[in-house]
């Protein structure tokens, strides 16, 4: 049962978007987020939406996958909408009932906030849906490498990420095994009140913890035996390389920002 | 020829232990040979293995790897590069979540050129028969396959010696055969010196030399043909004998006259066939 948990949201594929350098995608995601906050007109939102839709189309991401990803955010979206709708002041009252009043500016603000959240989250999905966690880690390490000069252990952090990702399936398998073992001894993990079930998890977590520490110990030894001695002087087999497609992607990103600023100027 | 590993009268006691794990062991290992180290639990065989690449440093005596003293910290990386170590649990040795990235870990640590790393990774994976799995995620492989990936990960350092500390203890019979076959090929075809720590007697029959440890001392030392017929001595050390030897000694007890040095299943079968004809 636990094996069914999918890791991250990466959908493997072989499109141009998948093949872009992870650094390009990371930087462009940041550009996209910044651009979204520069939007000052409805036309701007339309442009961002068009950009998002074309990236999704090129990367073969189905609208359904995006909607599924947005589902957990329904509460936040509704909350934001209600808050903006009812608590924005102004004279252009649209609708009033006792002390509750809705203004035109409130309605506009609510819609634009909701659009902003939807576009923001869907935009970051473009990164996580098309880039494996490992590639993201690699890209982050390269992008943050100037911080090494400030003694930030960038390589160590990315190695930690990698090892964590590597051990998730192993630990899930182990949890499954311990669960079976405890059930065989009569442990009841599925019924009872919430506090009771939380308590029943204890005999599951303790063996898992102990074995994780043992694993960590053995892994450290194995790493030392393979000449691990920190990030210094290390080389990489796979070198990240920018191609012309990355140049095109950056140009398109710049065009998006320029377009948004232009529309804002024109007030469309 | 000089021995690649020279062990001079070493002893070692773990903290909090009341008796030494190793007690006056001396041993020369020649390059290109296949040595099997046997012993029951607590005989000191794993402790001996850990002395071969300076995970442990002897309390008394000296270990030299290719002339380098393991007690000298300055030699540490050079020794570890030369003596690759594979452990029991393959899950706890694999660092990355793609097979080829894991094999690249050691040469990356050594600062090898990217192109050369690629070459070594491909070669190491081919030599253990795992090349076609290079893009797989390790947790989806079988135990024997994972352990072969772990061996490839060590081979990518281009070591002269491969030390395997009970590499098959957690594997099923099929995985065990895969791993032992891979190790044998490395020794016979690539000339890598192999030290195999095991308690499966059947894995030791193809070795050049068998050492039996008991209470931190070497008690038997010889070729498999010299060691395994000593069934009484082995049983006194709480060790079993290989299946072939067990079969032949029972047949001999029942009145046949078989040579006790036919250790591999094929040799054993041939010997029985010959006796029957």
XYZ file of C-alpha atoms in Angstrom:
545
model
C 0.000 0.000 0.000
C 2.718 2.478 0.904
C 4.537 1.654 -2.311
C 1.865 3.465 -4.271
C 3.034 6.843 -3.021
C 4.471 8.691 -5.988
C 7.568 10.721 -5.434
C 7.346 14.355 -6.360
C 5.233 15.101 -9.381
C 7.685 14.419 -12.136
C 6.171 13.101 -15.367
C 9.023 11.681 -17.447
C 8.955 12.742 -21.067
C 11.136 13.731 -23.957
C 9.887 17.134 -25.040
C 11.891 20.317 -25.551
C 10.740 21.498 -22.127
C 11.961 18.272 -20.502
C 15.330 18.573 -22.196
C 16.029 22.173 -21.181
C 18.870 22.660 -18.743
C 17.472 22.544 -15.174
C 19.201 25.864 -14.477
C 17.273 27.486 -17.298
C 14.016 26.157 -15.951
C 14.789 27.256 -12.395
C 15.730 30.778 -13.463
C 12.761 31.076 -15.808
C 10.417 29.927 -13.049
C 11.712 32.778 -10.898
C 11.339 35.193 -13.828
C 7.797 33.943 -14.356
C 6.892 34.514 -10.697
C 8.368 38.015 -10.769
C 6.565 38.751 -14.034
C 3.280 37.622 -12.536
C 3.622 40.234 -9.827
C 4.291 42.917 -12.423
C 0.966 42.259 -14.116
C -1.180 45.384 -13.839
C -3.988 44.764 -16.301
C -6.385 42.052 -17.459
C -4.489 41.796 -20.706
C -1.403 40.941 -18.676
C -3.187 37.985 -17.095
C -4.328 36.854 -20.515
C -0.739 37.003 -21.771
C 0.592 35.023 -18.781
C -2.161 32.478 -19.253
C -1.320 32.160 -22.943
C 2.366 31.643 -22.085
C 1.494 29.016 -19.483
C -0.865 27.208 -21.830
C 1.704 27.069 -24.615
C 4.419 25.699 -22.285
C 1.959 23.070 -21.053
C 1.058 22.173 -24.619
C 4.694 21.849 -25.709
C 5.515 19.729 -22.631
C 2.453 17.510 -23.196
C 1.037 18.315 -19.772
C -2.685 17.641 -19.707
C -4.992 20.271 -18.184
C -6.370 17.498 -15.992
C -2.936 16.927 -14.409
C -2.726 20.634 -13.615
C -6.196 20.721 -12.093
C -5.377 17.689 -9.973
C -2.303 19.491 -8.678
C -4.372 22.561 -7.841
C -6.974 20.611 -5.870
C -5.260 20.841 -2.472
C -5.268 24.641 -2.859
C -9.048 25.015 -3.109
C -9.351 26.160 0.492
C -6.693 28.850 0.192
C -8.195 30.101 -3.068
C -11.717 30.349 -1.650
C -10.411 31.977 1.503
C -8.473 34.598 -0.469
C -11.436 35.287 -2.699
C -13.854 35.771 0.226
C -11.425 37.918 2.148
C -10.805 40.247 -0.794
C -14.419 40.323 -1.828
C -15.888 41.419 1.487
C -13.124 43.375 3.089
C -12.056 45.723 0.345
C -13.214 49.270 1.040
C -14.384 51.796 -1.542
C -17.348 53.906 -2.640
C -18.337 51.970 -5.733
C -20.717 49.752 -3.822
C -22.128 46.961 -5.931
C -24.231 45.132 -3.425
C -25.142 45.736 0.193
C -26.968 43.732 2.820
C -26.993 45.083 6.398
C -23.352 45.611 7.322
C -21.977 43.421 4.531
C -21.095 45.236 1.348
C -19.303 44.248 -1.829
C -17.556 46.850 -3.930
C -16.508 46.799 -7.566
C -12.882 47.193 -6.581
C -13.308 44.336 -4.128
C -14.640 42.080 -6.856
C -11.823 43.029 -9.214
C -9.268 42.446 -6.514
C -10.684 39.057 -5.570
C -10.644 37.872 -9.180
C -7.128 39.123 -9.796
C -5.812 37.521 -6.570
C -7.366 34.175 -7.467
C -5.935 34.380 -10.982
C -2.562 35.246 -9.547
C -2.522 32.247 -7.205
C -3.722 29.864 -9.904
C -1.150 31.077 -12.415
C 1.626 31.115 -9.831
C 1.110 27.539 -8.711
C 0.496 26.183 -12.213
C 3.666 27.927 -13.347
C 5.794 26.170 -10.756
C 4.177 22.888 -11.789
C 5.768 23.414 -15.211
C 9.120 23.069 -13.459
C 8.341 20.107 -11.208
C 6.327 18.186 -13.805
C 9.092 18.286 -16.407
C 12.272 18.101 -14.290
C 13.349 15.126 -12.185
C 14.101 15.928 -8.530
C 17.697 14.939 -9.188
C 18.037 17.391 -12.068
C 16.511 20.136 -9.911
C 19.062 19.371 -7.193
C 21.878 19.455 -9.742
C 20.675 22.741 -11.176
C 20.291 24.297 -7.739
C 23.789 23.214 -6.791
C 25.246 24.861 -9.893
C 23.174 28.038 -9.476
C 24.094 28.386 -5.817
C 27.772 27.544 -6.301
C 28.861 31.214 -5.968
C 27.728 30.900 -2.339
C 30.617 28.480 -1.766
C 32.811 31.566 -1.493
C 30.757 32.511 1.566
C 31.402 29.037 3.023
C 27.859 27.824 2.396
C 28.176 24.028 2.045
C 26.312 23.949 -1.279
C 27.650 20.574 -2.398
C 26.916 18.937 0.950
C 23.359 20.266 0.893
C 22.733 18.870 -2.560
C 24.251 15.516 -1.580
C 21.908 15.440 1.420
C 18.965 16.043 -0.917
C 20.138 13.263 -3.194
C 20.580 10.747 -0.387
C 17.205 11.655 1.096
C 15.545 11.065 -2.277
C 17.480 7.828 -2.712
C 16.372 6.445 0.653
C 12.692 7.333 0.540
C 11.689 4.152 -1.318
C 13.980 2.038 0.870
C 12.443 3.448 4.045
C 8.920 3.049 2.682
C 9.691 -0.605 2.015
C 11.029 -0.959 5.511
C 7.955 0.709 7.024
C 5.788 -1.746 5.123
C 7.796 -4.630 6.543
C 7.661 -3.355 10.121
C 3.922 -2.764 9.756
C 3.400 -6.349 8.662
C 5.571 -7.584 11.515
C 3.640 -5.561 14.094
C 0.306 -6.617 12.639
C 1.428 -10.234 12.846
C 1.984 -9.630 16.539
C -1.558 -8.329 16.875
C -0.975 -4.600 16.567
C -4.069 -2.692 15.482
C -3.095 0.221 13.254
C -6.346 0.935 11.490
C -9.145 1.266 14.013
C -9.675 3.328 17.143
C -9.846 7.031 17.886
C -7.216 9.382 16.563
C -5.127 9.457 19.768
C -5.319 5.678 19.938
C -4.105 5.331 16.381
C -1.336 7.849 16.967
C -0.228 5.771 19.929
C -0.326 2.618 17.826
C 2.179 4.236 15.466
C 4.834 4.311 18.163
C 5.884 0.647 17.775
C 6.220 1.429 14.087
C 8.307 4.572 14.392
C 10.814 3.355 16.947
C 12.153 0.408 14.920
C 12.167 2.627 11.835
C 14.218 5.251 13.634
C 16.712 2.766 14.992
C 17.210 1.096 11.658
C 17.612 4.469 9.922
C 20.454 5.323 12.240
C 22.096 1.983 11.536
C 21.683 2.563 7.820
C 23.178 6.032 8.106
C 26.163 4.572 9.918
C 26.763 1.918 7.278
C 26.245 4.355 4.421
C 28.772 6.759 5.907
C 31.305 3.944 6.154
C 30.636 2.842 2.575
C 31.011 6.442 1.381
C 34.328 6.798 3.175
C 35.489 3.567 1.565
C 34.706 5.160 -1.766
C 37.037 8.033 -0.979
C 34.365 10.584 -0.055
C 36.028 13.512 1.666
C 33.806 16.505 1.153
C 32.892 18.539 -1.877
C 36.335 19.968 -2.469
C 38.189 18.790 -5.566
C 35.194 16.772 -6.685
C 34.338 16.428 -10.352
C 31.040 15.425 -11.949
C 30.446 12.820 -14.608
C 27.439 14.618 -16.031
C 28.202 18.205 -16.899
C 25.228 20.489 -17.312
C 25.359 22.175 -20.679
C 23.287 24.982 -22.095
C 22.149 24.509 -25.682
C 20.569 26.880 -28.160
C 17.130 25.856 -26.919
C 18.023 27.394 -23.554
C 18.834 30.665 -25.315
C 15.455 30.593 -27.022
C 13.750 29.891 -23.683
C 15.463 32.877 -22.078
C 14.476 35.089 -25.014
C 10.848 33.982 -24.666
C 10.996 34.699 -20.933
C 12.288 38.211 -21.621
C 9.563 38.693 -24.222
C 6.935 37.719 -21.634
C 8.219 40.305 -19.152
C 8.384 42.975 -21.857
C 4.858 42.127 -23.005
C 3.475 42.384 -19.481
C 5.130 45.752 -18.920
C 3.867 47.020 -22.254
C 0.275 45.943 -21.564
C 0.466 47.539 -18.149
C 1.647 50.793 -19.724
C -1.154 50.686 -22.261
C -3.642 49.765 -19.566
C -5.121 46.892 -21.566
C 56.732 -10.727 -6.503
C 55.963 -8.576 -3.464
C 52.705 -9.132 -1.602
C 50.081 -6.444 -2.261
C 48.934 -6.636 1.348
C 51.298 -7.488 4.165
C 49.917 -8.011 7.656
C 52.458 -8.270 10.444
C 51.330 -9.716 13.751
C 48.304 -7.460 14.263
C 45.965 -7.429 17.218
C 42.845 -5.406 17.853
C 40.359 -5.168 20.709
C 37.074 -3.321 20.342
C 36.319 -0.775 23.060
C 34.236 -2.432 25.819
C 35.180 -5.942 24.655
C 36.811 -8.291 27.130
C 38.791 -10.317 24.616
C 40.657 -9.276 21.475
C 38.874 -9.590 18.126
C 42.200 -10.153 16.430
C 45.090 -11.718 18.275
C 48.420 -11.931 16.478
C 47.440 -12.351 12.834
C 50.168 -12.363 10.186
C 49.372 -12.750 6.521
C 50.753 -11.941 3.064
C 48.343 -11.588 0.165
C 49.855 -11.910 -3.304
C 48.584 -9.806 -6.208
C 45.976 -11.417 -8.445
C 45.041 -14.176 -6.005
C 41.631 -15.160 -4.673
C 41.643 -15.605 -0.908
C 38.603 -16.764 1.039
C 38.421 -16.025 4.758
C 36.129 -18.322 6.739
C 35.125 -18.417 10.359
C 32.065 -18.630 12.564
C 30.422 -15.555 14.097
C 32.813 -13.636 16.306
C 35.903 -15.270 14.814
C 37.315 -11.862 13.819
C 36.939 -12.218 10.048
C 35.083 -8.929 9.573
C 37.536 -7.175 11.853
C 40.352 -8.492 9.684
C 38.593 -7.162 6.574
C 38.265 -3.713 8.126
C 42.024 -3.611 8.649
C 42.704 -4.071 4.951
C 41.656 -0.548 3.957
C 42.328 1.343 7.155
C 38.757 1.481 8.472
C 40.394 0.074 11.576
C 44.025 0.573 12.485
C 45.695 -2.251 14.413
C 46.412 -1.666 18.091
C 49.544 -3.802 17.783
C 51.435 -4.791 14.655
C 51.324 -3.262 11.167
C 49.349 -3.515 7.936
C 50.997 -2.478 4.669
C 49.021 -1.993 1.459
C 51.373 -1.869 -1.509
C 54.069 -0.756 0.916
C 51.920 1.964 2.546
C 51.401 1.810 6.316
C 47.664 1.954 7.126
C 48.416 3.691 10.430
C 49.686 6.746 8.540
C 46.717 9.093 7.958
C 48.439 10.654 4.959
C 48.058 7.348 3.091
C 44.337 7.034 3.788
C 42.907 8.068 0.409
C 45.608 6.245 -1.563
C 44.904 3.040 0.406
C 41.130 3.299 0.045
C 41.478 3.891 -3.688
C 43.609 0.796 -3.987
C 41.573 -1.501 -1.734
C 37.884 -1.392 -2.606
C 35.471 -2.624 0.039
C 32.015 -4.104 -0.480
C 29.721 -4.657 2.497
C 26.900 -6.990 3.388
C 23.820 -4.843 2.820
C 23.696 -3.502 -0.734
C 20.942 -1.012 0.178
C 23.227 0.818 2.563
C 26.072 1.292 0.082
C 24.230 2.884 -2.806
C 24.261 6.667 -2.690
C 22.440 7.885 -5.799
C 19.069 7.013 -7.264
C 20.297 6.168 -10.734
C 22.661 3.198 -11.141
C 25.256 4.983 -13.282
C 25.315 8.038 -11.009
C 26.049 5.775 -8.086
C 28.930 4.061 -9.860
C 30.310 7.511 -10.719
C 30.370 8.533 -7.031
C 33.859 7.233 -6.195
C 35.711 8.582 -9.268
C 33.889 11.907 -8.781
C 35.254 11.986 -5.236
C 38.731 11.354 -6.604
C 38.436 14.309 -8.989
C 38.737 12.236 -12.158
C 38.034 13.956 -15.504
C 34.350 13.670 -16.587
C 35.205 11.768 -19.784
C 37.380 9.306 -17.910
C 34.617 8.835 -15.295
C 32.184 7.971 -18.092
C 34.640 5.385 -19.451
C 35.256 3.846 -16.028
C 31.564 3.725 -15.165
C 30.704 1.950 -18.418
C 33.587 -0.469 -18.025
C 32.782 -1.234 -14.368
C 29.110 -1.826 -15.139
C 29.984 -4.089 -18.087
C 32.429 -6.139 -16.034
C 29.691 -7.048 -13.512
C 27.063 -7.496 -16.228
C 24.918 -4.536 -15.170
C 25.510 -2.214 -18.135
C 21.993 -2.500 -19.498
C 20.627 -1.416 -16.099
C 22.666 1.803 -15.998
C 19.615 4.076 -16.090
C 17.577 2.103 -13.543
C 16.650 3.151 -10.041
C 18.554 0.944 -7.548
C 15.557 0.185 -5.346
C 13.853 -1.596 -8.253
C 16.737 -4.073 -8.715
C 17.043 -7.512 -7.100
C 19.462 -8.069 -4.215
C 22.076 -9.728 -6.423
C 21.838 -6.924 -8.959
C 22.159 -4.262 -6.257
C 25.221 -5.982 -4.855
C 26.784 -6.091 -8.342
C 26.112 -2.361 -8.665
C 27.878 -1.883 -5.339
C 30.853 -3.873 -6.682
C 30.872 -1.741 -9.853
C 30.832 1.364 -7.652
C 34.057 0.187 -6.057
C 35.623 -0.987 -9.336
C 35.233 2.511 -10.771
C 38.072 3.579 -8.439
C 40.283 1.198 -10.445
C 41.437 -0.692 -7.318
C 44.040 -3.472 -7.205
C 42.306 -5.293 -4.371
C 38.635 -6.048 -3.815
C 37.612 -6.930 -0.261
C 34.105 -8.318 0.127
C 32.726 -8.601 3.650
C 30.002 -11.265 3.493
C 28.604 -9.829 0.258
C 26.062 -12.618 -0.145
C 24.726 -12.886 3.413
C 21.486 -11.060 2.569
C 20.937 -12.555 -0.887
C 18.856 -15.445 -2.181
C 20.693 -18.406 -3.789
C 20.380 -16.925 -7.259
C 21.727 -13.525 -6.206
C 24.550 -15.326 -4.407
C 25.569 -17.177 -7.568
C 25.454 -13.964 -9.627
C 27.691 -12.111 -7.208
C 30.226 -14.897 -6.747
C 30.427 -15.468 -10.504
C 31.066 -11.747 -11.052
C 33.778 -11.705 -8.387
C 35.492 -14.766 -9.845
C 35.524 -13.223 -13.310
C 37.103 -10.051 -11.942
C 39.866 -12.047 -10.310
C 40.568 -14.493 -13.144
C 40.111 -12.186 -16.118
C 41.089 -8.766 -14.828
C 43.705 -9.909 -12.348
C 42.120 -8.114 -9.384
C 43.199 -9.464 -6.013
C 40.100 -10.704 -4.179
C 39.634 -11.206 -0.447
C 36.241 -12.782 0.188
C 34.935 -12.949 3.737
C 32.140 -15.493 3.949
C 30.504 -18.201 5.948
C 29.187 -20.037 2.923
C 31.706 -22.810 2.360
C 30.541 -23.388 -1.215
C 31.728 -19.910 -2.161
C 35.252 -20.702 -1.029
C 35.868 -23.848 -3.108
C 37.162 -21.921 -6.133
C 39.533 -19.743 -4.121
C 43.309 -20.101 -4.424
C 43.706 -20.012 -0.699
C 41.425 -20.546 2.268
C 42.033 -19.063 5.692
C 40.024 -20.161 8.696
C 39.850 -17.808 11.658
C 38.869 -18.694 15.191
C 38.965 -16.408 18.232
C 41.025 -13.838 16.354
C 43.720 -16.228 15.129
C 44.371 -17.967 11.839
C 43.893 -21.656 12.628
C 43.899 -23.189 9.143
C 45.620 -21.883 6.024
C 45.936 -23.702 2.722
C 44.357 -24.473 -0.626
C 40.691 -25.511 -0.615
C 41.878 -29.035 -1.475
C 43.985 -29.083 1.688
C 41.420 -27.462 3.995
C 38.013 -28.903 3.165
C 38.765 -32.630 3.526
C 39.511 -31.887 7.205
C 35.856 -32.285 8.067
C 36.464 -33.057 11.750
C 38.671 -29.999 12.276
C 36.135 -27.739 10.531
C 33.240 -29.074 12.546
C 35.204 -28.497 15.756
C 35.395 -24.831 14.683
C 31.589 -24.745 14.251
C 31.908 -24.628 10.481
C 30.129 -26.789 7.965
C 31.878 -28.259 4.936
C 30.941 -27.591 1.297
C 28.002 -29.644 0.063
C 30.282 -31.607 -2.254
C 32.611 -32.607 0.598
C 29.666 -33.511 2.805
C 28.286 -35.739 0.050
C 31.618 -37.440 -0.659
C 32.416 -38.079 2.980
C 29.020 -39.712 3.445
C 29.555 -41.827 0.329
C 33.012 -42.791 1.588
C 31.557 -43.712 4.971
C 29.127 -45.923 3.094
C 32.023 -47.777 1.488
C 32.959 -45.833 -1.626
C 36.480 -44.605 -2.273
C 36.237 -41.041 -3.524
C 39.048 -38.462 -3.629
C 38.180 -35.706 -1.125
C 39.648 -32.890 -3.226
C 36.923 -32.824 -5.896
C 35.350 -29.644 -4.549
C 33.296 -28.027 -7.276
C 29.983 -29.687 -8.130
C 31.304 -30.569 -11.613
C 34.475 -32.177 -10.259
C 32.469 -33.993 -7.624
C 30.040 -35.360 -10.201
C 32.939 -36.505 -12.392
C 34.633 -38.225 -9.445
C 31.456 -40.078 -8.461
C 30.848 -41.102 -12.079
C 34.386 -42.415 -12.384
C 34.108 -44.395 -9.126
C 30.843 -45.932 -10.275
C 32.202 -47.084 -13.623
